[in-house]
Amino acid sequence: MAGRTVPLSHEVNRISCVDVLAFQSLLLLGAADKIAEMRLTYAPWMYQVAPFLKTVPKVTGIHIEEMLNRGIDLVFTYNNPDELKKLAEVGIPAIVAQPVPPTWKNETVQEFIASQKEMIRLYARVLGTDTAETRAATWCAYYDAKIKRVTDQTKNIIPNHQKRVFMVRGPDVLSTHGRTGYMTWYGELAGADMIVNRAQNREAKTQISMEEILAFDPEFIFIGRQYSLDVVYQDSRLQNTTAVKKKQVYARPDGLFYWDGGTEAMLSMLFMAKTLYPDRFPDLNLVVELQAYYRTFYHYVLTEDEASKILSGQSPDGSRDNPYNN
């Protein structure tokens, strides 16, 4: 996804998931047994859905000696030229699976959609199995179908009738997802007027000023990454925003991974569409949708209670917390 060509001369059996999004894609594609190490992270339903991940060694970056000792034969990582060079020098193939410029600029929603499908197909090609290829194709078809279902209802919303939305990434209230971030694109697909689009800084992960938030006056605020609603409700500066006055501040769900990145993030589009425009989606049952997704792509039977907890932004024990502040 970075415009590089990486030859693979051997079967891939022991994979390092330095890229934090890699483990969920491998799980989805039926290659969980190939995860030899993974990025240290926290997501509320990670160990509930995939308990074996508890015993997978955790890493915080590239570590050549340990990788060699663990017999790593492929790394999914980030587009860091120095690290890619070090891996090449010791003969460990490295794949950049996240879309990066200039190959992928994600300047339009169509390009974003295409990049997400290409990303899962790339994982499948690297794995080189019929199972991976079939599951990638199934996911892409599902993805297209859900985008069509949502946009059939949202594409004709008059711009000045769109709900104004602000997405808090956390840990602080000014931390958000910029113009090229997953949440911005999925919010737009869900029919939202994402106020970050009017802000000065438009990077994928960014900060917005309090003055900008107040000027744009969000009608809905979503808080991600398991941070408390108090991040908004206890901030005196936000008390006169429409979202706070109408109590339209919501905990964004998170599952196997946070819903702001990777394959499962597309479910945030369904969640926002239903929350913002319930009258347009009377037949959209989020519990049923979530159960079907986990059954199809993780082979995990999600109970109705578990699905309800996820949709309420809770972890399996009913709490909402981010111990890593990430």
Coordinates of C-alpha atoms in Angstrom, one line a residue:
M1 CA 0.0 0.0 0.0
A2 CA 3.1 2.2 0.0
G3 CA 4.0 1.5 -3.7
R4 CA 6.6 -1.0 -2.8
T5 CA 7.2 -4.5 -4.4
V6 CA 8.1 -7.2 -1.8
P7 CA 9.1 -10.6 -3.2
L8 CA 8.1 -13.6 -1.0
S9 CA 10.2 -16.7 -1.7
H10 CA 8.9 -18.8 1.2
E11 CA 5.7 -19.8 2.9
V12 CA 4.5 -17.4 5.5
N13 CA 4.0 -19.1 8.9
R14 CA 5.3 -16.7 11.6
I15 CA 4.0 -13.2 11.3
S16 CA 4.9 -10.1 13.3
C17 CA 2.0 -7.7 13.6
V18 CA 3.9 -4.5 14.4
D19 CA 1.1 -2.6 12.6
V20 CA -1.6 -2.4 15.3
L21 CA -4.3 -3.1 12.7
A22 CA -2.8 -6.4 11.4
F23 CA -4.0 -8.8 14.0
Q24 CA -7.7 -8.3 13.3
S25 CA -7.2 -8.8 9.6
L26 CA -5.3 -12.0 10.1
L27 CA -8.0 -13.2 12.5
L28 CA -10.7 -12.3 9.9
L29 CA -8.8 -14.2 7.1
G30 CA -8.4 -17.4 9.1
A31 CA -4.7 -16.9 9.8
A32 CA -4.8 -16.4 13.6
D33 CA -2.4 -19.3 14.1
K34 CA 0.3 -17.4 12.1
I35 CA 0.5 -14.5 14.6
A36 CA 3.8 -14.9 16.3
E37 CA 3.9 -11.4 18.0
M38 CA 1.7 -8.4 17.9
R39 CA 1.7 -4.7 18.8
L40 CA 1.0 -3.9 22.4
T41 CA -2.5 -2.4 22.5
Y42 CA -5.8 -2.5 24.3
A43 CA -9.3 -3.0 22.9
P44 CA -12.1 -4.1 25.2
W45 CA -13.3 -7.2 23.4
M46 CA -9.9 -8.5 22.1
Y47 CA -9.4 -11.2 24.6
Q48 CA -13.0 -12.1 24.9
V49 CA -13.3 -12.9 21.2
A50 CA -9.7 -14.3 20.8
P51 CA -8.4 -15.5 24.2
F52 CA -5.3 -17.0 22.6
L53 CA -4.0 -13.4 22.0
K54 CA -3.3 -13.2 25.7
T55 CA -0.3 -15.5 25.2
V56 CA 1.0 -13.8 22.0
P57 CA 4.2 -11.9 22.8
K58 CA 3.6 -8.1 22.7
V59 CA 5.9 -5.6 21.0
T60 CA 6.1 -1.8 20.7
G61 CA 8.1 -1.6 17.5
I62 CA 10.8 -3.2 15.3
H63 CA 13.3 -5.3 17.3
I64 CA 15.5 -7.2 14.9
E65 CA 17.2 -9.6 17.4
E66 CA 14.0 -10.8 19.0
M67 CA 12.4 -11.2 15.6
L68 CA 15.2 -13.4 14.4
N69 CA 15.0 -15.5 17.6
R70 CA 11.3 -16.0 17.2
G71 CA 11.7 -17.1 13.6
I72 CA 9.6 -14.2 12.2
D73 CA 9.3 -14.7 8.4
L74 CA 7.2 -11.6 7.6
V75 CA 6.3 -8.3 9.3
F76 CA 3.2 -6.1 8.8
T77 CA 4.5 -2.7 9.8
Y78 CA 4.4 1.0 9.1
N79 CA 6.0 3.1 6.3
N80 CA 9.2 3.9 8.2
P81 CA 12.1 3.9 5.7
D82 CA 14.8 3.3 8.3
E83 CA 13.0 0.4 9.8
L84 CA 12.1 -1.1 6.4
K85 CA 15.8 -0.9 5.5
K86 CA 16.9 -2.7 8.7
L87 CA 14.4 -5.5 8.0
A88 CA 15.6 -5.9 4.5
E89 CA 19.2 -6.1 5.6
V90 CA 18.4 -9.2 7.7
G91 CA 16.2 -10.7 5.1
I92 CA 12.8 -10.3 6.8
P93 CA 10.1 -9.2 4.3
A94 CA 8.1 -6.2 5.5
I95 CA 4.6 -5.3 4.2
V96 CA 3.1 -1.8 4.6
A97 CA -0.6 -2.7 4.6
Q98 CA -2.1 0.7 5.5
P99 CA -2.7 3.1 2.6
V100 CA -0.1 5.9 2.5
P101 CA 0.7 8.7 0.0
P102 CA 1.5 9.0 -2.8
T103 CA 0.0 5.6 -3.7
W104 CA -3.1 6.3 -1.7
K105 CA -4.1 9.8 -0.7
N106 CA -7.6 9.1 0.4
E107 CA -8.8 12.5 -0.7
T108 CA -12.3 11.3 -1.7
V109 CA -14.6 8.9 0.0
Q110 CA -14.5 6.7 -3.1
E111 CA -10.7 6.4 -2.8
F112 CA -11.1 5.7 0.9
I113 CA -13.6 2.9 0.2
A114 CA -11.3 1.4 -2.5
S115 CA -8.3 1.5 -0.1
Q116 CA -10.1 -0.4 2.6
K117 CA -10.9 -3.2 0.2
E118 CA -7.4 -3.3 -1.3
M119 CA -6.0 -3.5 2.2
I120 CA -7.8 -6.7 3.1
R121 CA -7.1 -8.1 -0.3
L122 CA -3.4 -7.4 0.2
Y123 CA -3.4 -9.4 3.4
A124 CA -5.0 -12.2 1.6
R125 CA -2.5 -12.2 -1.2
V126 CA 0.4 -12.2 1.2
L127 CA -1.1 -15.2 3.1
G128 CA -1.6 -16.9 -0.3
T129 CA -4.4 -19.3 0.8
D130 CA -7.7 -20.1 -0.7
T131 CA -9.3 -19.5 2.7
A132 CA -7.8 -16.0 3.0
E133 CA -8.8 -15.1 -0.6
T134 CA -12.4 -16.3 -0.1
R135 CA -12.8 -14.5 3.2
A136 CA -11.4 -11.3 1.8
A137 CA -13.9 -11.4 -1.1
T138 CA -16.7 -12.1 1.4
W139 CA -15.7 -9.1 3.5
C140 CA -15.5 -6.8 0.5
A141 CA -18.9 -7.8 -0.7
Y142 CA -20.3 -7.2 2.8
Y143 CA -18.6 -3.9 2.9
D144 CA -20.1 -2.7 -0.4
A145 CA -23.5 -3.9 0.6
K146 CA -23.5 -2.0 3.9
I147 CA -22.2 1.1 2.4
K148 CA -25.0 0.9 -0.2
R149 CA -27.6 0.3 2.5
V150 CA -26.5 3.4 4.4
T151 CA -25.9 5.8 1.5
D152 CA -29.2 4.9 -0.2
Q153 CA -30.7 6.7 2.8
T154 CA -28.2 9.4 3.4
K155 CA -27.0 10.6 0.0
N156 CA -30.0 12.8 -0.5
I157 CA -29.9 14.6 2.8
I158 CA -29.8 18.3 2.1
P159 CA -26.4 19.6 3.3
N160 CA -27.8 22.1 5.8
H161 CA -30.0 19.4 7.2
Q162 CA -27.1 17.1 8.0
K163 CA -26.4 16.6 11.7
R164 CA -23.3 18.4 12.9
V165 CA -21.0 15.8 14.5
F166 CA -17.8 16.0 16.5
M167 CA -15.7 12.9 17.2
V168 CA -13.6 12.9 20.3
R169 CA -10.7 10.5 19.9
G170 CA -9.3 11.1 23.4
P171 CA -7.8 11.2 25.9
D172 CA -8.6 14.9 25.9
V173 CA -11.6 16.6 24.4
L174 CA -9.6 18.4 21.7
S175 CA -8.1 15.2 20.3
T176 CA -10.0 14.1 17.2
H177 CA -9.8 12.4 13.8
G178 CA -8.9 14.6 10.9
R179 CA -10.1 14.8 7.3
T180 CA -8.4 11.6 6.2
G181 CA -9.3 9.6 9.3
Y182 CA -11.6 6.6 9.3
M183 CA -14.1 8.3 11.5
T184 CA -14.5 11.3 9.2
W185 CA -15.2 9.2 6.2
Y186 CA -17.6 6.8 7.9
G187 CA -19.4 9.8 9.5
E188 CA -19.8 11.3 6.0
L189 CA -21.2 8.1 4.6
A190 CA -23.6 8.0 7.6
G191 CA -24.9 11.5 6.5
A192 CA -23.0 13.6 9.1
D193 CA -21.6 17.0 8.7
M194 CA -18.2 16.3 10.3
I195 CA -17.2 19.6 11.8
V196 CA -13.5 18.7 11.7
N197 CA -13.7 19.3 7.9
R198 CA -14.0 23.0 8.6
A199 CA -11.1 23.1 11.0
Q200 CA -7.5 24.2 10.2
N201 CA -5.7 21.0 10.8
R202 CA -6.9 18.1 8.7
E203 CA -4.5 15.2 9.4
A204 CA -5.8 11.7 10.2
K205 CA -5.1 12.2 13.9
T206 CA -5.2 15.8 15.0
Q207 CA -6.2 18.4 17.5
I208 CA -8.9 21.0 17.1
S209 CA -9.3 24.2 19.0
M210 CA -12.1 24.8 21.5
E211 CA -13.0 28.0 19.6
E212 CA -13.6 25.9 16.5
I213 CA -15.8 23.4 18.4
L214 CA -17.9 26.2 19.9
A215 CA -18.2 28.0 16.6
F216 CA -19.4 24.9 14.7
D217 CA -21.7 23.9 17.6
P218 CA -21.9 20.1 17.2
E219 CA -25.4 18.5 17.6
F220 CA -23.9 15.1 18.4
I221 CA -20.6 14.2 20.0
F222 CA -19.2 10.7 20.0
I223 CA -16.4 9.7 22.3
G224 CA -14.1 6.9 21.3
R225 CA -11.4 4.6 22.6
Q226 CA -13.3 3.8 25.8
Y227 CA -12.9 7.2 27.3
S228 CA -15.6 8.4 29.7
L229 CA -18.5 10.7 28.7
D230 CA -17.3 13.0 31.5
V231 CA -14.5 14.1 29.1
V232 CA -17.3 16.2 27.5
Y233 CA -20.0 16.5 30.2
Q234 CA -17.5 17.8 32.9
D235 CA -15.9 20.4 30.5
S236 CA -17.6 23.7 31.4
R237 CA -16.6 25.2 28.1
L238 CA -19.0 22.8 26.2
Q239 CA -22.1 23.2 28.3
N240 CA -23.8 25.4 25.8
T241 CA -23.3 23.2 22.8
T242 CA -26.4 21.6 21.3
A243 CA -25.0 18.2 21.9
V244 CA -24.6 18.7 25.6
K245 CA -27.8 20.6 26.1
K246 CA -29.8 17.9 24.4
K247 CA -27.8 15.1 26.0
Q248 CA -26.7 13.8 22.6
V249 CA -23.2 12.7 23.7
Y250 CA -22.6 9.1 23.0
A251 CA -19.9 6.5 23.8
R252 CA -18.7 5.1 20.4
P253 CA -18.6 1.3 20.5
D254 CA -15.3 -0.6 20.3
G255 CA -14.9 -4.3 19.7
L256 CA -12.0 -6.6 18.8
F257 CA -10.2 -3.3 18.1
Y258 CA -11.2 0.3 18.4
W259 CA -13.8 1.3 15.8
D260 CA -11.6 4.0 14.5
G261 CA -9.3 1.8 12.4
G262 CA -9.2 -1.5 10.5
T263 CA -11.9 -3.7 9.1
E264 CA -14.3 -3.6 12.0
A265 CA -14.4 0.2 12.0
M266 CA -17.0 0.1 9.2
L267 CA -19.5 -0.9 11.8
S268 CA -19.2 2.7 13.2
M269 CA -20.9 3.8 10.0
L270 CA -24.0 1.7 10.8
F271 CA -23.9 2.9 14.5
M272 CA -23.7 6.6 13.5
A273 CA -26.4 6.3 10.8
K274 CA -28.9 4.7 13.2
T275 CA -28.0 7.2 16.0
L276 CA -28.2 10.3 13.8
Y277 CA -31.2 9.3 11.6
P278 CA -33.3 6.7 13.3
D279 CA -36.3 7.5 11.2
R280 CA -34.3 6.7 8.1
F281 CA -33.2 3.3 9.4
P282 CA -36.2 1.8 11.2
D283 CA -35.3 -1.7 10.1
L284 CA -31.6 -1.4 11.0
N285 CA -31.1 -3.7 14.1
L286 CA -27.6 -3.0 15.3
V287 CA -27.6 -6.0 17.7
V288 CA -28.4 -8.4 14.8
E289 CA -25.9 -6.7 12.5
L290 CA -23.1 -7.0 15.1
Q291 CA -24.0 -10.6 15.9
A292 CA -23.9 -11.4 12.2
Y293 CA -20.5 -9.7 11.7
Y294 CA -18.8 -11.5 14.6
R295 CA -20.3 -14.8 13.5
T296 CA -19.3 -14.4 9.9
F297 CA -15.8 -12.9 10.2
Y298 CA -14.6 -14.0 13.7
H299 CA -16.6 -17.2 14.0
Y300 CA -17.6 -16.0 17.4
V301 CA -21.1 -16.4 18.7
L302 CA -21.9 -13.0 20.2
T303 CA -24.8 -13.1 22.6
E304 CA -27.5 -10.5 22.6
D305 CA -26.2 -9.2 26.0
E306 CA -22.6 -9.0 24.6
A307 CA -23.7 -7.2 21.5
S308 CA -25.7 -4.7 23.6
K309 CA -22.7 -4.0 25.8
I310 CA -20.5 -3.3 22.7
L311 CA -23.1 -1.0 21.3
S312 CA -23.3 0.8 24.7
G313 CA -19.6 1.4 24.5
Q314 CA -18.8 -1.1 27.3
S315 CA -16.2 -3.8 27.8
P316 CA -17.3 -7.4 28.7
D317 CA -17.5 -6.6 32.4
G318 CA -19.6 -3.5 31.7
S319 CA -16.8 -1.0 32.4
R320 CA -15.4 1.7 30.1
D321 CA -11.7 2.4 30.5
N322 CA -8.5 2.9 28.5
P323 CA -5.6 1.8 30.7
Y324 CA -3.0 2.8 28.0
N325 CA -4.4 6.3 27.3
N326 CA -3.7 5.6 23.7

